[in-house]
Amino acid sequence: MAVAYPFSAIAGQEEMKLALTIAAVDPSVGGVLIFGDRGTGKSTAVRGLASLLPKMQAVEGCRYGCAPDRDTELCEPGCPKMQAGGGAVPTHETEVPVVDLPLGASEDRVVGALDLERALSHGEKHFEPGLLARAHRGFLYIDEVNLLEDHLVDVLLDVAASGENVVEREGLSVRHPARFVLVGSGNPEEGELRPQLLDRFGLSLEVETPTDLDTRIEVVRRRDAFDRDKQGFNKVWQDADDRLRQTILEAKQRLPETQVPDAALRRASEICIQLGTDGLRGELTLMRAARAAAAIDGDPEVTDTHLKRVARMALRHRLRRDPLDEAGSTTRVERVLSEIFDAEGEAGTARSGEAA
């Protein structure tokens, strides 16, 4: 197994690291899309996150890694939890899966298919799970996601919307759980992403090549040290990765208790209305991402600070094209944030002056 570059050792790219950490804390945020220049650490960050994730509990003997307290209705009849009829089942600790979906993968490889070897040798119809089954309760990573074939995009849209994979082919009728965090990366110069798939990503990032001299030097220095001695480099960063892993674990535990006050919901809706985002998915994602950010910070409730930190990544890909406004989507989000929060600050200053 290839040695992954430590997540904590990635220099710069703070927004990308925050977005991936948020997705690890709260998968309901809906996935992460990372677009940017080549060689900016997109794939490195995703693979580094895989080795950072805390382990999870899964049902012993289940092919899909079911959680002990979930997925009962969706799992196959052979799952020990289904056979237990709601009783206690043995569990084991396992790694959170991070599965690569290659661009050239066939549909059978992705969704699963008939096990031909078993069918020919034993005359039995047996389902061989695909990549979607392996990614259940984990992450499904697609590099160059904007080049993914349309028929695979359609499959991902169906599964992402329902949380289950349904296979009806070759005399098979199989339904199994397939809930995962979709992570995609790509270079926008090589083509755009289909709007239907773009909308399925909760967070979107625009990663650029660092222009700060010290940051560039540090990136090159660390990468060279890793390539020369991978094991030694990882030992140096082990403590930092352990601290971040503990932060993620504690944030997941705090998340159910982290409050989103009405004032924060009102502010989130105000931002989305001024930006003109379609539907209500923008507010939902903004609220969930801000709540995860608050849990990471150890704060009991969401504040304006958390909303401002995550608004760009939650909303930049949800804006309609405006032919009269040549500014990029990130600039438009920043402009609205400035208008709303600066206006609030000026109003507060005015009230203070009147009281004095």
CSV table of C-alpha atoms in Angstrom, one decimal:
chain,number,residue,atom,x,y,z
A,1,MET,CA,0.0,0.0,0.0
A,2,ALA,CA,1.4,3.4,-1.0
A,3,VAL,CA,2.4,5.7,1.8
A,4,ALA,CA,0.2,8.8,1.9
A,5,TYR,CA,1.5,12.3,2.4
A,6,PRO,CA,0.5,13.5,5.9
A,7,PHE,CA,-2.6,15.8,5.8
A,8,SER,CA,-1.1,18.1,8.5
A,9,ALA,CA,2.0,18.6,6.4
A,10,ILE,CA,0.1,20.3,3.5
A,11,ALA,CA,1.4,23.9,3.5
A,12,GLY,CA,-1.2,26.6,2.7
A,13,GLN,CA,-4.5,25.6,1.1
A,14,GLU,CA,-6.3,26.3,4.4
A,15,GLU,CA,-9.8,26.4,2.8
A,16,MET,CA,-9.4,23.0,1.2
A,17,LYS,CA,-8.2,21.5,4.4
A,18,LEU,CA,-11.1,23.0,6.3
A,19,ALA,CA,-13.6,21.8,3.8
A,20,LEU,CA,-12.4,18.2,3.9
A,21,THR,CA,-12.3,18.3,7.7
A,22,ILE,CA,-15.9,19.6,7.8
A,23,ALA,CA,-16.9,16.7,5.5
A,24,ALA,CA,-15.2,14.2,7.8
A,25,VAL,CA,-17.0,15.7,10.9
A,26,ASP,CA,-20.5,15.9,9.2
A,27,PRO,CA,-21.0,13.8,6.0
A,28,SER,CA,-24.5,15.3,5.6
A,29,VAL,CA,-22.8,18.4,4.3
A,30,GLY,CA,-22.9,16.6,1.0
A,31,GLY,CA,-19.4,16.2,-0.5
A,32,VAL,CA,-16.5,18.4,-1.6
A,33,LEU,CA,-15.6,19.5,-5.1
A,34,ILE,CA,-12.0,20.8,-5.6
A,35,PHE,CA,-11.2,22.6,-8.8
A,36,GLY,CA,-7.9,24.2,-9.5
A,37,ASP,CA,-4.5,24.2,-11.1
A,38,ARG,CA,-2.5,21.1,-11.5
A,39,GLY,CA,0.0,20.3,-8.8
A,40,THR,CA,-1.8,22.2,-6.0
A,41,GLY,CA,-2.3,19.3,-3.7
A,42,LYS,CA,-5.9,18.3,-4.5
A,43,SER,CA,-5.3,14.5,-4.7
A,44,THR,CA,-2.6,14.7,-2.0
A,45,ALA,CA,-5.1,16.2,0.5
A,46,VAL,CA,-7.8,13.6,-0.2
A,47,ARG,CA,-5.4,10.7,0.2
A,48,GLY,CA,-3.9,12.2,3.3
A,49,LEU,CA,-7.4,12.5,4.8
A,50,ALA,CA,-7.9,8.8,4.4
A,51,SER,CA,-5.1,7.9,6.8
A,52,LEU,CA,-6.4,10.6,9.2
A,53,LEU,CA,-10.0,9.4,9.8
A,54,PRO,CA,-10.9,7.8,13.1
A,55,LYS,CA,-12.0,4.2,12.8
A,56,MET,CA,-15.7,3.2,12.9
A,57,GLN,CA,-17.8,0.3,14.2
A,58,ALA,CA,-19.3,-2.1,11.6
A,59,VAL,CA,-21.4,-5.3,11.8
A,60,GLU,CA,-19.2,-8.4,11.8
A,61,GLY,CA,-19.8,-10.4,8.6
A,62,CYS,CA,-21.7,-7.7,6.6
A,63,ARG,CA,-20.4,-7.2,3.1
A,64,TYR,CA,-21.4,-3.6,3.2
A,65,GLY,CA,-19.9,-2.6,6.5
A,66,CYS,CA,-23.3,-1.7,8.0
A,67,ALA,CA,-23.4,0.4,11.2
A,68,PRO,CA,-24.7,-1.5,14.2
A,69,ASP,CA,-27.6,1.0,14.7
A,70,ARG,CA,-28.5,1.8,11.1
A,71,ASP,CA,-29.2,0.4,7.6
A,72,THR,CA,-31.4,-2.4,8.8
A,73,GLU,CA,-34.1,-1.9,6.1
A,74,LEU,CA,-31.6,-1.6,3.3
A,75,CYS,CA,-29.2,-4.4,3.9
A,76,GLU,CA,-29.3,-7.8,2.2
A,77,PRO,CA,-31.0,-10.8,3.8
A,78,GLY,CA,-27.6,-12.4,4.6
A,79,CYS,CA,-26.5,-9.5,6.8
A,80,PRO,CA,-26.2,-10.7,10.4
A,81,LYS,CA,-28.1,-7.7,11.6
A,82,MET,CA,-31.1,-8.6,9.4
A,83,GLN,CA,-31.0,-12.2,10.7
A,84,ALA,CA,-30.8,-11.0,14.3
A,85,GLY,CA,-34.2,-9.3,13.9
A,86,GLY,CA,-33.2,-6.3,15.9
A,87,GLY,CA,-31.2,-8.1,18.5
A,88,ALA,CA,-27.5,-7.5,19.4
A,89,VAL,CA,-25.0,-8.4,16.7
A,90,PRO,CA,-21.2,-8.7,16.9
A,91,THR,CA,-19.2,-5.7,15.6
A,92,HIS,CA,-15.7,-4.9,14.8
A,93,GLU,CA,-13.6,-1.8,14.4
A,94,THR,CA,-12.6,-0.9,10.8
A,95,GLU,CA,-11.1,1.9,8.7
A,96,VAL,CA,-13.3,4.4,7.1
A,97,PRO,CA,-13.2,3.5,3.4
A,98,VAL,CA,-11.8,6.0,0.9
A,99,VAL,CA,-12.4,4.5,-2.5
A,100,ASP,CA,-11.1,5.7,-5.9
A,101,LEU,CA,-13.4,5.7,-8.8
A,102,PRO,CA,-11.2,5.5,-12.0
A,103,LEU,CA,-12.4,7.4,-15.0
A,104,GLY,CA,-12.3,4.3,-17.1
A,105,ALA,CA,-14.3,2.1,-14.7
A,106,SER,CA,-17.2,0.2,-16.3
A,107,GLU,CA,-20.7,0.5,-14.9
A,108,ASP,CA,-20.5,-3.1,-13.6
A,109,ARG,CA,-17.4,-2.3,-11.7
A,110,VAL,CA,-19.1,0.7,-10.1
A,111,VAL,CA,-22.5,-0.7,-9.2
A,112,GLY,CA,-21.7,-4.4,-9.0
A,113,ALA,CA,-22.6,-7.3,-11.1
A,114,LEU,CA,-23.1,-11.1,-11.3
A,115,ASP,CA,-20.1,-13.1,-10.0
A,116,LEU,CA,-19.3,-15.0,-13.2
A,117,GLU,CA,-16.8,-17.3,-11.7
A,118,ARG,CA,-19.3,-18.5,-9.1
A,119,ALA,CA,-22.0,-18.8,-11.7
A,120,LEU,CA,-19.9,-20.9,-14.1
A,121,SER,CA,-18.3,-23.1,-11.5
A,122,HIS,CA,-21.3,-23.6,-9.1
A,123,GLY,CA,-24.3,-22.6,-11.1
A,124,GLU,CA,-25.3,-20.0,-8.5
A,125,LYS,CA,-26.4,-16.4,-9.1
A,126,HIS,CA,-24.3,-14.4,-6.7
A,127,PHE,CA,-23.9,-10.6,-6.5
A,128,GLU,CA,-20.4,-9.2,-6.5
A,129,PRO,CA,-20.5,-5.7,-4.9
A,130,GLY,CA,-18.9,-2.8,-6.7
A,131,LEU,CA,-17.1,0.4,-5.8
A,132,LEU,CA,-20.3,2.0,-4.4
A,133,ALA,CA,-20.7,-0.8,-1.9
A,134,ARG,CA,-17.1,-0.5,-0.8
A,135,ALA,CA,-17.5,3.3,-0.3
A,136,HIS,CA,-20.5,2.9,2.0
A,137,ARG,CA,-20.1,5.1,5.1
A,138,GLY,CA,-16.9,6.5,3.7
A,139,PHE,CA,-15.6,8.6,0.9
A,140,LEU,CA,-15.8,8.1,-2.9
A,141,TYR,CA,-13.1,10.0,-4.6
A,142,ILE,CA,-13.1,10.9,-8.4
A,143,ASP,CA,-10.0,12.6,-9.8
A,144,GLU,CA,-10.8,14.6,-13.0
A,145,VAL,CA,-14.5,14.4,-12.1
A,146,ASN,CA,-15.3,16.7,-14.9
A,147,LEU,CA,-14.2,14.1,-17.4
A,148,LEU,CA,-16.4,11.3,-16.0
A,149,GLU,CA,-18.6,9.6,-18.6
A,150,ASP,CA,-22.3,10.6,-18.6
A,151,HIS,CA,-23.7,7.1,-17.8
A,152,LEU,CA,-21.5,7.0,-14.6
A,153,VAL,CA,-22.7,10.5,-13.7
A,154,ASP,CA,-26.3,9.3,-14.0
A,155,VAL,CA,-25.5,6.4,-11.7
A,156,LEU,CA,-23.9,8.6,-9.1
A,157,LEU,CA,-26.8,11.1,-9.2
A,158,ASP,CA,-29.3,8.3,-8.5
A,159,VAL,CA,-27.3,6.8,-5.6
A,160,ALA,CA,-26.4,10.1,-4.1
A,161,ALA,CA,-30.1,11.1,-4.0
A,162,SER,CA,-31.4,7.9,-2.5
A,163,GLY,CA,-28.5,6.6,-0.4
A,164,GLU,CA,-28.9,3.1,-1.8
A,165,ASN,CA,-27.8,1.2,-4.9
A,166,VAL,CA,-30.4,-0.8,-6.8
A,167,VAL,CA,-29.1,-3.4,-9.3
A,168,GLU,CA,-31.6,-5.1,-11.7
A,169,ARG,CA,-29.8,-7.1,-14.3
A,170,GLU,CA,-28.9,-10.6,-15.4
A,171,GLY,CA,-31.6,-12.1,-13.3
A,172,LEU,CA,-30.3,-10.3,-10.2
A,173,SER,CA,-32.4,-8.0,-8.0
A,174,VAL,CA,-30.2,-6.4,-5.3
A,175,ARG,CA,-30.7,-3.4,-3.1
A,176,HIS,CA,-28.0,-2.3,-0.7
A,177,PRO,CA,-27.0,0.8,1.3
A,178,ALA,CA,-24.6,3.2,-0.4
A,179,ARG,CA,-24.2,6.4,1.6
A,180,PHE,CA,-20.9,8.1,1.0
A,181,VAL,CA,-19.2,11.5,0.9
A,182,LEU,CA,-18.5,12.3,-2.8
A,183,VAL,CA,-15.2,14.1,-3.3
A,184,GLY,CA,-14.2,15.2,-6.8
A,185,SER,CA,-11.2,17.1,-8.1
A,186,GLY,CA,-10.4,18.5,-11.5
A,187,ASN,CA,-8.9,21.2,-13.7
A,188,PRO,CA,-11.6,23.6,-15.0
A,189,GLU,CA,-9.5,24.1,-18.2
A,190,GLU,CA,-10.3,20.5,-19.2
A,191,GLY,CA,-14.1,20.9,-19.2
A,192,GLU,CA,-17.0,21.9,-17.0
A,193,LEU,CA,-19.0,19.7,-14.7
A,194,ARG,CA,-22.6,18.8,-15.5
A,195,PRO,CA,-24.9,21.1,-13.5
A,196,GLN,CA,-26.9,18.1,-12.0
A,197,LEU,CA,-23.7,16.6,-10.5
A,198,LEU,CA,-22.3,20.0,-9.5
A,199,ASP,CA,-25.4,20.6,-7.4
A,200,ARG,CA,-24.8,17.3,-5.5
A,201,PHE,CA,-21.5,18.7,-4.0
A,202,GLY,CA,-22.1,20.5,-0.7
A,203,LEU,CA,-18.9,22.4,-0.8
A,204,SER,CA,-16.9,23.8,-3.7
A,205,LEU,CA,-13.3,25.0,-3.7
A,206,GLU,CA,-11.2,27.0,-6.1
A,207,VAL,CA,-7.6,26.0,-5.4
A,208,GLU,CA,-4.8,28.2,-6.9
A,209,THR,CA,-1.1,27.9,-7.1
A,210,PRO,CA,0.5,29.8,-4.1
A,211,THR,CA,1.9,33.2,-5.1
A,212,ASP,CA,3.6,33.8,-1.7
A,213,LEU,CA,7.3,33.1,-2.0
A,214,ASP,CA,7.7,31.6,1.5
A,215,THR,CA,4.7,29.3,1.0
A,216,ARG,CA,6.0,28.0,-2.3
A,217,ILE,CA,9.5,27.3,-0.8
A,218,GLU,CA,7.9,25.5,2.1
A,219,VAL,CA,5.7,23.3,-0.1
A,220,VAL,CA,8.7,22.3,-2.2
A,221,ARG,CA,10.9,21.7,0.8
A,222,ARG,CA,8.3,19.4,2.5
A,223,ARG,CA,7.5,17.5,-0.7
A,224,ASP,CA,11.2,16.9,-1.4
A,225,ALA,CA,11.7,15.6,2.2
A,226,PHE,CA,8.8,13.3,1.9
A,227,ASP,CA,10.0,11.8,-1.5
A,228,ARG,CA,13.4,11.2,0.0
A,229,ASP,CA,12.3,9.5,3.2
A,230,LYS,CA,8.5,8.8,3.4
A,231,GLN,CA,8.6,6.9,6.7
A,232,GLY,CA,10.9,9.4,8.4
A,233,PHE,CA,8.8,12.4,7.1
A,234,ASN,CA,5.6,10.8,8.3
A,235,LYS,CA,7.1,10.2,11.8
A,236,VAL,CA,7.9,13.9,12.1
A,237,TRP,CA,4.2,14.8,11.3
A,238,GLN,CA,2.7,11.9,13.3
A,239,ASP,CA,1.9,14.0,16.4
A,240,ALA,CA,0.2,16.7,14.3
A,241,ASP,CA,-1.9,14.2,12.5
A,242,ASP,CA,-2.8,12.5,15.8
A,243,ARG,CA,-4.0,15.9,17.2
A,244,LEU,CA,-6.1,16.6,14.1
A,245,ARG,CA,-7.6,13.1,14.3
A,246,GLN,CA,-8.6,13.7,17.9
A,247,THR,CA,-10.1,17.1,16.9
A,248,ILE,CA,-12.2,15.4,14.3
A,249,LEU,CA,-13.3,12.7,16.7
A,250,GLU,CA,-14.3,15.2,19.4
A,251,ALA,CA,-16.0,17.5,16.9
A,252,LYS,CA,-18.2,14.5,15.7
A,253,GLN,CA,-19.1,13.9,19.4
A,254,ARG,CA,-20.0,17.6,19.9
A,255,LEU,CA,-21.9,18.0,16.7
A,256,PRO,CA,-25.3,16.8,18.0
A,257,GLU,CA,-25.1,19.3,20.8
A,258,THR,CA,-24.0,22.3,18.7
A,259,GLN,CA,-26.8,24.7,18.3
A,260,VAL,CA,-27.9,26.8,15.3
A,261,PRO,CA,-29.7,29.8,16.8
A,262,ASP,CA,-32.5,31.5,14.8
A,263,ALA,CA,-30.3,34.6,14.3
A,264,ALA,CA,-27.7,32.4,12.4
A,265,LEU,CA,-30.5,30.8,10.3
A,266,ARG,CA,-31.8,34.2,9.5
A,267,ARG,CA,-28.4,35.4,8.5
A,268,ALA,CA,-27.8,32.4,6.3
A,269,SER,CA,-31.1,32.9,4.5
A,270,GLU,CA,-30.3,36.6,4.1
A,271,ILE,CA,-26.9,35.8,2.4
A,272,CYS,CA,-28.6,33.3,0.0
A,273,ILE,CA,-31.4,35.7,-0.9
A,274,GLN,CA,-29.0,38.5,-1.8
A,275,LEU,CA,-26.9,36.1,-3.9
A,276,GLY,CA,-30.0,34.8,-5.6
A,277,THR,CA,-29.2,31.1,-5.1
A,278,ASP,CA,-31.7,28.5,-6.5
A,279,GLY,CA,-33.7,26.4,-4.1
A,280,LEU,CA,-33.0,26.0,-0.4
A,281,ARG,CA,-30.0,23.6,-0.6
A,282,GLY,CA,-27.7,26.6,-0.2
A,283,GLU,CA,-29.1,27.5,3.2
A,284,LEU,CA,-29.0,23.9,4.4
A,285,THR,CA,-25.4,23.4,3.3
A,286,LEU,CA,-24.3,26.7,4.8
A,287,MET,CA,-26.0,25.9,8.1
A,288,ARG,CA,-24.6,22.4,8.3
A,289,ALA,CA,-21.1,23.5,7.3
A,290,ALA,CA,-21.1,26.3,9.9
A,291,ARG,CA,-22.3,23.9,12.6
A,292,ALA,CA,-19.5,21.5,11.8
A,293,ALA,CA,-17.0,24.4,11.9
A,294,ALA,CA,-18.4,25.5,15.3
A,295,ALA,CA,-18.0,21.9,16.5
A,296,ILE,CA,-14.4,21.8,15.3
A,297,ASP,CA,-13.7,25.1,17.1
A,298,GLY,CA,-15.3,23.7,20.3
A,299,ASP,CA,-18.0,26.5,20.3
A,300,PRO,CA,-21.5,25.7,21.6
A,301,GLU,CA,-23.4,27.4,18.8
A,302,VAL,CA,-23.0,28.9,15.3
A,303,THR,CA,-22.0,32.5,15.1
A,304,ASP,CA,-21.4,35.0,12.3
A,305,THR,CA,-17.7,34.1,12.4
A,306,HIS,CA,-18.5,30.5,11.4
A,307,LEU,CA,-20.9,31.6,8.6
A,308,LYS,CA,-18.3,33.9,7.1
A,309,ARG,CA,-15.7,31.1,7.2
A,310,VAL,CA,-17.8,28.6,5.2
A,311,ALA,CA,-20.0,30.8,3.0
A,312,ARG,CA,-17.6,30.9,0.0
A,313,MET,CA,-17.2,27.1,-0.1
A,314,ALA,CA,-20.9,26.5,0.4
A,315,LEU,CA,-22.3,29.0,-2.1
A,316,ARG,CA,-19.9,29.8,-4.8
A,317,HIS,CA,-21.1,27.0,-7.1
A,318,ARG,CA,-24.8,27.8,-6.6
A,319,LEU,CA,-24.9,31.2,-8.2
A,320,ARG,CA,-26.7,31.9,-11.5
A,321,ARG,CA,-24.6,33.4,-14.3
A,322,ASP,CA,-25.1,37.1,-14.5
A,323,PRO,CA,-24.3,38.6,-18.0
A,324,LEU,CA,-24.1,42.1,-16.4
A,325,ASP,CA,-21.6,41.1,-13.7
A,326,GLU,CA,-18.2,39.8,-14.9
A,327,ALA,CA,-16.9,39.2,-11.4
A,328,GLY,CA,-16.2,35.5,-10.5
A,329,SER,CA,-18.5,33.6,-8.1
A,330,THR,CA,-16.1,33.9,-5.2
A,331,THR,CA,-15.9,37.7,-5.6
A,332,ARG,CA,-19.7,37.9,-5.7
A,333,VAL,CA,-20.0,35.9,-2.5
A,334,GLU,CA,-17.3,38.1,-0.8
A,335,ARG,CA,-19.1,41.2,-2.0
A,336,VAL,CA,-22.4,40.1,-0.4
A,337,LEU,CA,-20.7,39.1,2.8
A,338,SER,CA,-19.0,42.5,3.0
A,339,GLU,CA,-22.3,44.3,2.4
A,340,ILE,CA,-24.2,42.3,5.0
A,341,PHE,CA,-21.7,42.2,7.8
A,342,ASP,CA,-20.2,45.6,7.2
A,343,ALA,CA,-23.7,47.1,7.3
A,344,GLU,CA,-24.4,45.3,10.5
A,345,GLY,CA,-21.2,46.6,12.0
A,346,GLU,CA,-22.0,50.2,11.0
A,347,ALA,CA,-25.5,49.9,12.4
A,348,GLY,CA,-24.1,48.7,15.7
A,349,THR,CA,-21.6,51.6,15.8
A,350,ALA,CA,-24.4,54.0,15.1
A,351,ARG,CA,-26.6,52.6,17.9
A,352,SER,CA,-23.6,52.8,20.3
A,353,GLY,CA,-23.1,56.4,19.4
A,354,GLU,CA,-26.7,57.3,20.0
A,355,ALA,CA,-26.7,55.5,23.4
A,356,ALA,CA,-23.7,57.6,24.4
